mmCIF file of C-alpha atoms and ligand atoms in Angstrom:
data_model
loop_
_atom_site.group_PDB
_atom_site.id
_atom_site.type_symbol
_atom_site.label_atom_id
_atom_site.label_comp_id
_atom_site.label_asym_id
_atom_site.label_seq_id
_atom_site.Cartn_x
_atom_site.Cartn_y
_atom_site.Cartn_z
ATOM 1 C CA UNK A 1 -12.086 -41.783 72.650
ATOM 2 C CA UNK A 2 -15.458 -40.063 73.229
ATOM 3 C CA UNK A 3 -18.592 -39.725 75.043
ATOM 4 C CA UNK A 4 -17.997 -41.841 78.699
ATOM 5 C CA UNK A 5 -14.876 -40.509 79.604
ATOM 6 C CA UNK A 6 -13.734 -37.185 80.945
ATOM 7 C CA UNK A 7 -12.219 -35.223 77.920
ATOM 8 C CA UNK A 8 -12.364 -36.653 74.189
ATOM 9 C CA UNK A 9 -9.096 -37.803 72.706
ATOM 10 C CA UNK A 10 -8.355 -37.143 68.710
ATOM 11 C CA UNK A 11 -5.604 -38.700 67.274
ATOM 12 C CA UNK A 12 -5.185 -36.952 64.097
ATOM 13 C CA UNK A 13 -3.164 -38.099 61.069
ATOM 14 C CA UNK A 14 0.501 -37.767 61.369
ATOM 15 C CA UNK A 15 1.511 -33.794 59.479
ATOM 16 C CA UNK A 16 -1.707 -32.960 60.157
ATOM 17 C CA UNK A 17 -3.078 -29.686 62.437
ATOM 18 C CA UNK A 18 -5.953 -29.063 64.368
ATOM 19 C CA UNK A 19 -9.181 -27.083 63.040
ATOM 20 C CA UNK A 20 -11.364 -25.724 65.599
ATOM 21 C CA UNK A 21 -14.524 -23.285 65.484
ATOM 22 C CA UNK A 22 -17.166 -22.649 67.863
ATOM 23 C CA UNK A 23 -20.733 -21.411 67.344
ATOM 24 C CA UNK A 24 -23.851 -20.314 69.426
ATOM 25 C CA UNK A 25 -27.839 -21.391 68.356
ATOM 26 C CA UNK A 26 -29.884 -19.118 70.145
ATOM 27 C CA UNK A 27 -33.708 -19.133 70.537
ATOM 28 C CA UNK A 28 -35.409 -16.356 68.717
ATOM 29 C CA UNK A 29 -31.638 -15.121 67.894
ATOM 30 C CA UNK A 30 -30.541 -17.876 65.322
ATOM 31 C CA UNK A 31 -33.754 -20.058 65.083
ATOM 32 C CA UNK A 32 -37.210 -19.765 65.590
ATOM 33 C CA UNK A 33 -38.861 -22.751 67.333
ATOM 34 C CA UNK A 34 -42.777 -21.961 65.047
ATOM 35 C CA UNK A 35 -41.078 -21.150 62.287
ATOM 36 C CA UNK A 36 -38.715 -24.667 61.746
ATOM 37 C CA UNK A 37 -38.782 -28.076 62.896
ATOM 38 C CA UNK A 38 -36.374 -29.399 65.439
ATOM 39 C CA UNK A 39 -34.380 -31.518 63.147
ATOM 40 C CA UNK A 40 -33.755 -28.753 61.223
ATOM 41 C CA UNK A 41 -32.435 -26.737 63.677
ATOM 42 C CA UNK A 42 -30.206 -29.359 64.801
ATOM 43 C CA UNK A 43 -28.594 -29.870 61.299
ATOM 44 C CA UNK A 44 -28.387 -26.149 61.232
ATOM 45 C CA UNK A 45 -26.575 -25.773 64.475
ATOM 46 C CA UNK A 46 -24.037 -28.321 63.378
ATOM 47 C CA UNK A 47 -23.484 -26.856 59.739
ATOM 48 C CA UNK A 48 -22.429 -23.757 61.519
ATOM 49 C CA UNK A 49 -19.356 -25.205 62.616
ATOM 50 C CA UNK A 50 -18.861 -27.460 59.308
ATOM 51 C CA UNK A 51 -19.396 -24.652 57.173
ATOM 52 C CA UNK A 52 -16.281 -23.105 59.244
ATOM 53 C CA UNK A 53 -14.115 -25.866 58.463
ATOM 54 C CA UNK A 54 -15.101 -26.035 54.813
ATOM 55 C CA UNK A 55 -13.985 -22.545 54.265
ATOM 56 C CA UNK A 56 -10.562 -23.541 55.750
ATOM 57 C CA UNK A 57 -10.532 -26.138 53.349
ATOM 58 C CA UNK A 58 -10.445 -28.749 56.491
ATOM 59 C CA UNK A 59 -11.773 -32.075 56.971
ATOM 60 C CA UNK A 60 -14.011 -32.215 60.071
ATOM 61 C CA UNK A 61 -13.612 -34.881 62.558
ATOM 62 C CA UNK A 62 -15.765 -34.593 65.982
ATOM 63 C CA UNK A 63 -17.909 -32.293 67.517
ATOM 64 C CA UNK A 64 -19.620 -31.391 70.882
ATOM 65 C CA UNK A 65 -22.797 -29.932 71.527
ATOM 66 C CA UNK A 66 -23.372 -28.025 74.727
ATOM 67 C CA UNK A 67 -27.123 -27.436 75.280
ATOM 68 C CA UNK A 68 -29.130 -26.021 77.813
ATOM 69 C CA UNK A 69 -33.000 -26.214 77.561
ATOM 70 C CA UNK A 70 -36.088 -24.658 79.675
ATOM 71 C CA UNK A 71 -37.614 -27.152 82.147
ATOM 72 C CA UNK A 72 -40.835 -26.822 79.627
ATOM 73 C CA UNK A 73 -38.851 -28.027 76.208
ATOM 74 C CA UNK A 74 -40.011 -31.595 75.242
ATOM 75 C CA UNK A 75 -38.542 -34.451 75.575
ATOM 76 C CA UNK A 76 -39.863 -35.112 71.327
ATOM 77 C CA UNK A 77 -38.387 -31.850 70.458
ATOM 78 C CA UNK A 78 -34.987 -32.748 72.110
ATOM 79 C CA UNK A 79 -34.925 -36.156 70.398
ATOM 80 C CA UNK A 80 -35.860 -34.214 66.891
ATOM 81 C CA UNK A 81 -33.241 -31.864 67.243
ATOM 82 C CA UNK A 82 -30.285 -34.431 68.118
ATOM 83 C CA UNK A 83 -31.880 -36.515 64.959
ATOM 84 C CA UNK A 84 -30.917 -33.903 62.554
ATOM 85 C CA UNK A 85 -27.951 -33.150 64.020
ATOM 86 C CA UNK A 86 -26.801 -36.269 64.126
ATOM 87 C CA UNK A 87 -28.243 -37.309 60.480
ATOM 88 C CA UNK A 88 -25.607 -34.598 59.100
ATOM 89 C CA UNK A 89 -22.743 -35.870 61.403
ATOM 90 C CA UNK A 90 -23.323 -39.232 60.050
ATOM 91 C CA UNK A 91 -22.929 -37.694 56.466
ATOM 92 C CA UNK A 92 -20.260 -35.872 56.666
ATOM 93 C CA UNK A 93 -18.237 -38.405 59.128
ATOM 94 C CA UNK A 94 -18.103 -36.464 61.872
ATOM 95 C CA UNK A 95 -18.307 -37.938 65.681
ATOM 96 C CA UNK A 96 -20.320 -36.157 68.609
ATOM 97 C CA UNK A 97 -17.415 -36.706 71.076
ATOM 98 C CA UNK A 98 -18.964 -34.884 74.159
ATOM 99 C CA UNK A 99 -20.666 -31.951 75.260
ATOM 100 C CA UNK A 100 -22.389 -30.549 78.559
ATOM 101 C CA UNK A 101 -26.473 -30.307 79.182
ATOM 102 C CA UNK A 102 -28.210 -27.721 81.320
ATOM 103 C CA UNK A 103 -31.590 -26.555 82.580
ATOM 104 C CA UNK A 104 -31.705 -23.128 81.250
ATOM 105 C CA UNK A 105 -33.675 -20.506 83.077
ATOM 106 C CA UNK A 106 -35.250 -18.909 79.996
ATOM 107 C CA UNK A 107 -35.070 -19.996 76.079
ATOM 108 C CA UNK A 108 -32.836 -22.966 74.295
ATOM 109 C CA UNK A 109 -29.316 -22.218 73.859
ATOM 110 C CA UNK A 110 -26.890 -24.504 71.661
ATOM 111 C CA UNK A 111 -23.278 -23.771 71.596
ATOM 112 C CA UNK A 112 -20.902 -26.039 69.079
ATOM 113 C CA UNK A 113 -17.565 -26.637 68.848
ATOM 114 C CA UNK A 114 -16.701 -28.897 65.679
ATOM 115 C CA UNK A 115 -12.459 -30.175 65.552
ATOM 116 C CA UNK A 116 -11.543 -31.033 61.770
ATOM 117 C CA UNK A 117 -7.983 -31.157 60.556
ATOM 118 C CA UNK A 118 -5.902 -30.098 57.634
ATOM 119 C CA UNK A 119 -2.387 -30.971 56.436
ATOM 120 C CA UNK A 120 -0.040 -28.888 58.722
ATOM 121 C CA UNK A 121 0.270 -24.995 57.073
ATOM 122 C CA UNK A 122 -2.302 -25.619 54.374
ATOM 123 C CA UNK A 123 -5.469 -24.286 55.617
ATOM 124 C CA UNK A 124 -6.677 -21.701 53.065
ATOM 125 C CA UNK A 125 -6.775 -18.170 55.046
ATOM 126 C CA UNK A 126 -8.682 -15.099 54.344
ATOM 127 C CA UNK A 127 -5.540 -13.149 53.955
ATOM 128 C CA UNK A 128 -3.953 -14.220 51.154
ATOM 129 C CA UNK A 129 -6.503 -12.180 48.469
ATOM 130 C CA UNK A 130 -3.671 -10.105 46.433
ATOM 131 C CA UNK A 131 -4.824 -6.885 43.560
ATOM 132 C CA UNK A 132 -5.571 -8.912 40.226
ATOM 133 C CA UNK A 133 -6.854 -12.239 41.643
ATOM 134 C CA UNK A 134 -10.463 -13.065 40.643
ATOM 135 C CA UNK A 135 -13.182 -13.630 43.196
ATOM 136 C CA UNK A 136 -15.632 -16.447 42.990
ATOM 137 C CA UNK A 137 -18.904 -17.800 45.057
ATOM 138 C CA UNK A 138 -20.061 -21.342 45.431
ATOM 139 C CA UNK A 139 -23.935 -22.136 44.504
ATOM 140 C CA UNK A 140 -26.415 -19.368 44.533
ATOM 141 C CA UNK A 141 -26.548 -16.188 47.208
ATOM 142 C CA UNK A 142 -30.138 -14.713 48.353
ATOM 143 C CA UNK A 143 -32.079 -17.739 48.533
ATOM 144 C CA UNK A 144 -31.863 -18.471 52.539
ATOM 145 C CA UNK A 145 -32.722 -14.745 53.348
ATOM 146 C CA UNK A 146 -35.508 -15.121 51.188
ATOM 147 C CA UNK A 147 -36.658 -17.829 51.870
ATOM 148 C CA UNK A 148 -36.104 -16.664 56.103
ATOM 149 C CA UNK A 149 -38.358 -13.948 55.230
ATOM 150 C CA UNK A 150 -41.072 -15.398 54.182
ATOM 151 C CA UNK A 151 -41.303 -17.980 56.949
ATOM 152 C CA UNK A 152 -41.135 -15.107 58.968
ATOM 153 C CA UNK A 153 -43.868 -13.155 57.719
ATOM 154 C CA UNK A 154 -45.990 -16.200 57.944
ATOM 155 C CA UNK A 155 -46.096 -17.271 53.925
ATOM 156 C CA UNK A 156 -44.870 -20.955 53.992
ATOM 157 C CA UNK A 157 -47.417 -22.033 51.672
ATOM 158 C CA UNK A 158 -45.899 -19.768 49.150
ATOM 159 C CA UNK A 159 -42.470 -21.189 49.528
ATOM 160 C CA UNK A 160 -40.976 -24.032 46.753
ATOM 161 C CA UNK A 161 -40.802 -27.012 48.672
ATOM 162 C CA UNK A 162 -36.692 -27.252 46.873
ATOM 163 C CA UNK A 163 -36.015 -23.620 48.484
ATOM 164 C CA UNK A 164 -37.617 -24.484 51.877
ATOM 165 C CA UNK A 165 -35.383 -27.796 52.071
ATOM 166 C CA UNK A 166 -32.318 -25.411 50.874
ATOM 167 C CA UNK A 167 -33.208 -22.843 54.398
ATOM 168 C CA UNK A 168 -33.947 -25.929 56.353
ATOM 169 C CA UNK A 169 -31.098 -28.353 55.850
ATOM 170 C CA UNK A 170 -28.365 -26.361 54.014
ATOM 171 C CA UNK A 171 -25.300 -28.787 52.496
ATOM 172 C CA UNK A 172 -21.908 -27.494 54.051
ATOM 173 C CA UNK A 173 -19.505 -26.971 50.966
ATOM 174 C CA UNK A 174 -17.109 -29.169 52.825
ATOM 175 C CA UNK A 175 -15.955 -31.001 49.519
ATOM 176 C CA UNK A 176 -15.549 -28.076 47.552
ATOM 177 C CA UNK A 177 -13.667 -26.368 50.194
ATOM 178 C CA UNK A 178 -11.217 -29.162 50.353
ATOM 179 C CA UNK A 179 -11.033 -29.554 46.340
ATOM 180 C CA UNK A 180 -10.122 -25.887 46.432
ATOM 181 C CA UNK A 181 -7.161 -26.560 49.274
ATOM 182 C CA UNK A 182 -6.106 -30.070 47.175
ATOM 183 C CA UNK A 183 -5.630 -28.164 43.870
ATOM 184 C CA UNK A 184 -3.948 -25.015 45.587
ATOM 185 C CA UNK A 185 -6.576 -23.169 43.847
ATOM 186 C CA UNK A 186 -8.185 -20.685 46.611
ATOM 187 C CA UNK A 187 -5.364 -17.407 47.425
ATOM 188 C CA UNK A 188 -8.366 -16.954 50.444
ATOM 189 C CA UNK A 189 -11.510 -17.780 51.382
ATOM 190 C CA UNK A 190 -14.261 -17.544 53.729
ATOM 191 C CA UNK A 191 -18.076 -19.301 54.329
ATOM 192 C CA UNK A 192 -20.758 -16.745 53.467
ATOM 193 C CA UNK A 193 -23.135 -17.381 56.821
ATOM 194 C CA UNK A 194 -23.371 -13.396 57.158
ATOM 195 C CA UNK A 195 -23.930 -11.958 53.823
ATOM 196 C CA UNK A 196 -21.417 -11.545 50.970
ATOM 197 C CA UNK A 197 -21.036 -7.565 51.247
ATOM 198 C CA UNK A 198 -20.059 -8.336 55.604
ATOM 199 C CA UNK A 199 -17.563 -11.595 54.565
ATOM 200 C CA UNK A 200 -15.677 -10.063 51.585
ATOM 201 C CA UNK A 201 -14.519 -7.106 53.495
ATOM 202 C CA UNK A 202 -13.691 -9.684 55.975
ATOM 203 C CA UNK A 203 -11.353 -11.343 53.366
ATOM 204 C CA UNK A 204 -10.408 -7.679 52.014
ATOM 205 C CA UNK A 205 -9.434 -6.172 55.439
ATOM 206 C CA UNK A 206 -7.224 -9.534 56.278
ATOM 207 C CA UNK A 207 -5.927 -9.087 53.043
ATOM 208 C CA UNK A 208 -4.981 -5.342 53.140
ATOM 209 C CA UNK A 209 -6.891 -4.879 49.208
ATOM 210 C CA UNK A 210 -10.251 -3.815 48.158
ATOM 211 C CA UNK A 211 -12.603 -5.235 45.840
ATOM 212 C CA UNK A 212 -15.256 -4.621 42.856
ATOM 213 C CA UNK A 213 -17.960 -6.893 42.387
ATOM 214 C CA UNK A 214 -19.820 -7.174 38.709
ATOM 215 C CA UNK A 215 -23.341 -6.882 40.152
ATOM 216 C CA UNK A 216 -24.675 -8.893 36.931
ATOM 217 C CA UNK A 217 -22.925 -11.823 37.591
ATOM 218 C CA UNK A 218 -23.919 -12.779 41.145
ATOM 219 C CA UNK A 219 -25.913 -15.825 41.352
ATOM 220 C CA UNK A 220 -29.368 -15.401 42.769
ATOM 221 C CA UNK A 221 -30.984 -18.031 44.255
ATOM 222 C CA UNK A 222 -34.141 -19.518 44.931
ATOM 223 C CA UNK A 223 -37.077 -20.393 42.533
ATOM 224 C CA UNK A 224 -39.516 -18.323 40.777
ATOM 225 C CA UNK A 225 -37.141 -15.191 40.113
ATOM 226 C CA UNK A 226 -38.166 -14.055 43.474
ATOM 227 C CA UNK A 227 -34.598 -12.997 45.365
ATOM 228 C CA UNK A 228 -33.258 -9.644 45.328
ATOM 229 C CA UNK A 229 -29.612 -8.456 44.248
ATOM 230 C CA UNK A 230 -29.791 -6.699 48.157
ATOM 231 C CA UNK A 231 -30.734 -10.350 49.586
ATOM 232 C CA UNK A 232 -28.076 -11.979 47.765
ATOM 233 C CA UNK A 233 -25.331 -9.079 48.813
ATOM 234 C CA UNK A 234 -26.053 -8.883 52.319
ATOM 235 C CA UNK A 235 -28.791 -11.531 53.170
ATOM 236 C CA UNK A 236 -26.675 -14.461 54.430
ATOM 237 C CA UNK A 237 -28.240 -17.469 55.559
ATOM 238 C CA UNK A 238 -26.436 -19.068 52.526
ATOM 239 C CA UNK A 239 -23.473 -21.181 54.082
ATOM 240 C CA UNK A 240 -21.788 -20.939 50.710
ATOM 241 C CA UNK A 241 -17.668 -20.334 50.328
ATOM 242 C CA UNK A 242 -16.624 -16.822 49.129
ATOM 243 C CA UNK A 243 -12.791 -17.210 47.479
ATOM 244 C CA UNK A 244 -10.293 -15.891 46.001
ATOM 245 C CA UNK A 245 -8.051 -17.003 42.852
ATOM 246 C CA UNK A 246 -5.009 -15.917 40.906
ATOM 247 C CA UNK A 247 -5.785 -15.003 37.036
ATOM 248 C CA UNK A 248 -4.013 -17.675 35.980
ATOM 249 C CA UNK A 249 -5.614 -20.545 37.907
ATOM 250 C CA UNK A 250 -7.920 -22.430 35.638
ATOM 251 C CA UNK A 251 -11.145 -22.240 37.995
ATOM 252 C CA UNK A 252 -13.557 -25.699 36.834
ATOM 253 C CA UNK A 253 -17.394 -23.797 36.420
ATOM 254 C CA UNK A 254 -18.830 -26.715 38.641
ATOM 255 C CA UNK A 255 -16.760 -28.687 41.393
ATOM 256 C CA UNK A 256 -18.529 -31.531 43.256
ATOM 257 C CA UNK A 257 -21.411 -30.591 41.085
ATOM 258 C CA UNK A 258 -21.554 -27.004 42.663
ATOM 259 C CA UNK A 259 -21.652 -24.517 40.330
ATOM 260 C CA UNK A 260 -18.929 -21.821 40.760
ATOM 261 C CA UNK A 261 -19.273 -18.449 39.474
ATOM 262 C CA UNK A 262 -16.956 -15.303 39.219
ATOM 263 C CA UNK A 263 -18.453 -12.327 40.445
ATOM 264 C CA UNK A 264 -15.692 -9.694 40.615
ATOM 265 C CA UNK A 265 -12.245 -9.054 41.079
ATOM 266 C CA UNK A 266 -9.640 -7.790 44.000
ATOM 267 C CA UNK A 267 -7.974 -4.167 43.432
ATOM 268 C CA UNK A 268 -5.391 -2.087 44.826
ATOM 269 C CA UNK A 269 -6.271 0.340 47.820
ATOM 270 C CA UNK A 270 -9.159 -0.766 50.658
ATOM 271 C CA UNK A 271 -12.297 0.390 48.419
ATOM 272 C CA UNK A 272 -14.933 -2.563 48.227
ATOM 273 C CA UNK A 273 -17.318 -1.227 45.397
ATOM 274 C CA UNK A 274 -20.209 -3.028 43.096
ATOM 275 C CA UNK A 275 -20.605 -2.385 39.689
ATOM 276 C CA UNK A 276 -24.251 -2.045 38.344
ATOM 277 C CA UNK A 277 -25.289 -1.366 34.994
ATOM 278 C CA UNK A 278 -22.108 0.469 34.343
ATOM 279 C CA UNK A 279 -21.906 2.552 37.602
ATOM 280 C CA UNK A 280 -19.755 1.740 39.944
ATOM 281 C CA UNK A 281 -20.533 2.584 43.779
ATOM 282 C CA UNK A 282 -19.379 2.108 47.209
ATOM 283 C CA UNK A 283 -20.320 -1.324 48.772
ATOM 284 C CA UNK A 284 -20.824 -1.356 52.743
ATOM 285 C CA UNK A 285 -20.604 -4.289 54.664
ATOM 286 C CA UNK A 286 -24.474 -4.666 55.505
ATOM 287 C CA UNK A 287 -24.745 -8.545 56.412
ATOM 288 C CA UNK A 288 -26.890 -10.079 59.349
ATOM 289 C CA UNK A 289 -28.038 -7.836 62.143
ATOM 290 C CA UNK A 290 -27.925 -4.750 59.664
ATOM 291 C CA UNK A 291 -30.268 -6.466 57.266
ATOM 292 C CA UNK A 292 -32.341 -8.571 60.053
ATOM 293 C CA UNK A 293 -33.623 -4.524 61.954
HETATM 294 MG MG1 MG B 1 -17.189 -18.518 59.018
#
C-alpha cells in the first residue's frame, strides 16, 4: 500500500530483511540549481539511496521523498525534478510510496529514504575485509569530480557529452552489487559516493585491517585523458561499489557489463597506504568536503 493512506505497507518476501538508508539533497550543498537540470537532480537524489542498497548487495523496493521548496521554486522545475526521479524508479522497480512536502524558508532541501530487501543475514557488510583478500572497484573513479569541476568553473562546452551524461544521471551498480551477494563473492563492500581514499578506510576501520592500493591500476575515468590519480582517490561523485574478495574467489573482469578492476590488496595492522611508481606512502582519507575547500 502507498501514497493515499497514512503509512506505506511493504510486504516483503518471506526470509527476507529490511534495507533502509536515508539521504539529504541540499541546494548549493549537494546540487547546484545553474549548474544541472532538474531531472537530473532528481535521478541524483534517488541514486543516493539506491547506490546504498547496491553496496549491501540489496534489492530496492520503495522510496519516499520528503521535499521542501522556497515559495519562488517553479512549478516546471518541480515537475522536472520528480520526472527524473521517477524515470530511475521506474528502471530500477522501485515505488515512491510516500513522502512529506514543505514551504521552505530559504533554498530546496530533498531528504530520501529508499527500503530494499535482502535474503535474511546476507547483506554484504563492510566488515568482513580480512589481511590477504584482494580489493576491487566497479567502472572507472575520477570522472564525476572532474567532470563537477568543470561545470563548476563554468566550462560545459568543454565537457564530452558521454562524461556529462555519466555526472548527470549516474547508473546505481544495483545489479552488480547483487551478482556479488548471489555468488558469495564480496568479503565487504561499500558505494564510493565520497571518494575511494574516505570509503576504504571506512571498510578498513569496520574491518580492523589496513590496506595498499597499486596506484597504476586504478581506473580513471572520463574522456580525453583528462582525470587525475588525486580525483579518482578522493574525488567521489562516482556512485561506484568498492569490495573486497578472498584470493581464491575467481573475480569475472566485467559483471553486468561493468568492468571490474583490482586495485590493491588488504594487510595486516590499520596502515592504508598507495603504492606509486615503486614507493609506497601513507594514504589519508581525503574524500568530499576535504577535496570540495
Ligand atoms: Mg554509502
Amino acid at each position: 500500500v502507498g501514497i493515499g493512506d497514512d503509512c506505506a505497507a511493504i510486504q516483503f518476501p518471506s526470509g527476507h530483511e529490511a534495507l533502509i538508508t536515508t539521504d539529504f539533497s541540499l541546494e548549493d550543498v549537494h546540487f547546484r540549481r545553474d549548474w544541472q537540470p532538474a531531472a537530473s537532480i532528481g535521478h541524483r537524489c534517488l541514486l543516493r539511496g539506491l547506490s546504498d542498497i547496491a553496496a549491501m548487495g540489496g534489492e530496492p523496493v520503495a522510496a519516499f521523498l520528503s521535499l521542501a521548496l522556497p515559495r519562488r521554486c517553479n512549478q516546471r522545475w518541480v515537475d522536472e525534478f520528480l520526472d527524473g526521479l521517477l524515470r530511475l524508479a521506474r528502471e530500477f522497480g522501485v515505488s515512491l510510496a510516500g513522502g512529506d512536502t514543505a514551504q521552505s524558508p530559504g533554498k530546496i532541501l530533498a531528504d530520501i529514504v529508499v527500503v530494499g530487501s535482502v535474503p535474511r543475514g546476507k547483506a554484504v557488510l563492510r566488515s568482513g575485509a580480512r589481511p590477504g583478500h584482494r580489493i576491487y572497484v566497479s567502472g572507472t573513479l575520477g570522472g564525476g569530480a572532474t567532470t563537477l569541476h568543470e561545470l563548476s568553473t563554468g566550462r560545459r562546452n568543454s565537457i564530452v557529452p558521454d562524461d556529462l551524461d555519466r555526472y548527470l544521471y549516474p547508473t546505481p551498480r544495483i545489479k552488480v552489487g547483487r551478482a556479488l551477494r548471489e555468488r558469495h563473492l564480496a568479503s565487504s563492500m561499500i558505494d564510493v559516493s565520497d571518494g575511494l581514499s574516505t570509503d576504504l578506510h571506512h571498510i578498513c576501520e569496520e574491518s580492523g585491517v589496513g590496506a595498499e592500493l597499486i596506484g597504476e591500476t586504478i581506473p580513471l575515468g572520463g574522456q580525453n585523458k583528462k582525470v587525475s590519480l588525486q580525483s579518482a582517490l578522493h574525488g567521489g561523485e562516482d556512485y561506484e561499489l568498492l569490495f573486497t574478495a578472498a584470493a581464491n574467489k575467481a573475480i569475472p573482469s566485467r559483471i553486468s557489463n561493468v568492468p571490474i578492476t583490482e586495485i590493491g590488496r588488504i594487510v595486516r595492522g590499520r596502515e592504508v597506504s598507495i603504492r606509486l611508481q615503486g614507493k609506497t606512502r601513507k594514504l589519508k582519507p581525503q574524500g568530499w568536503e576535504h577535496f570540495r575547500e
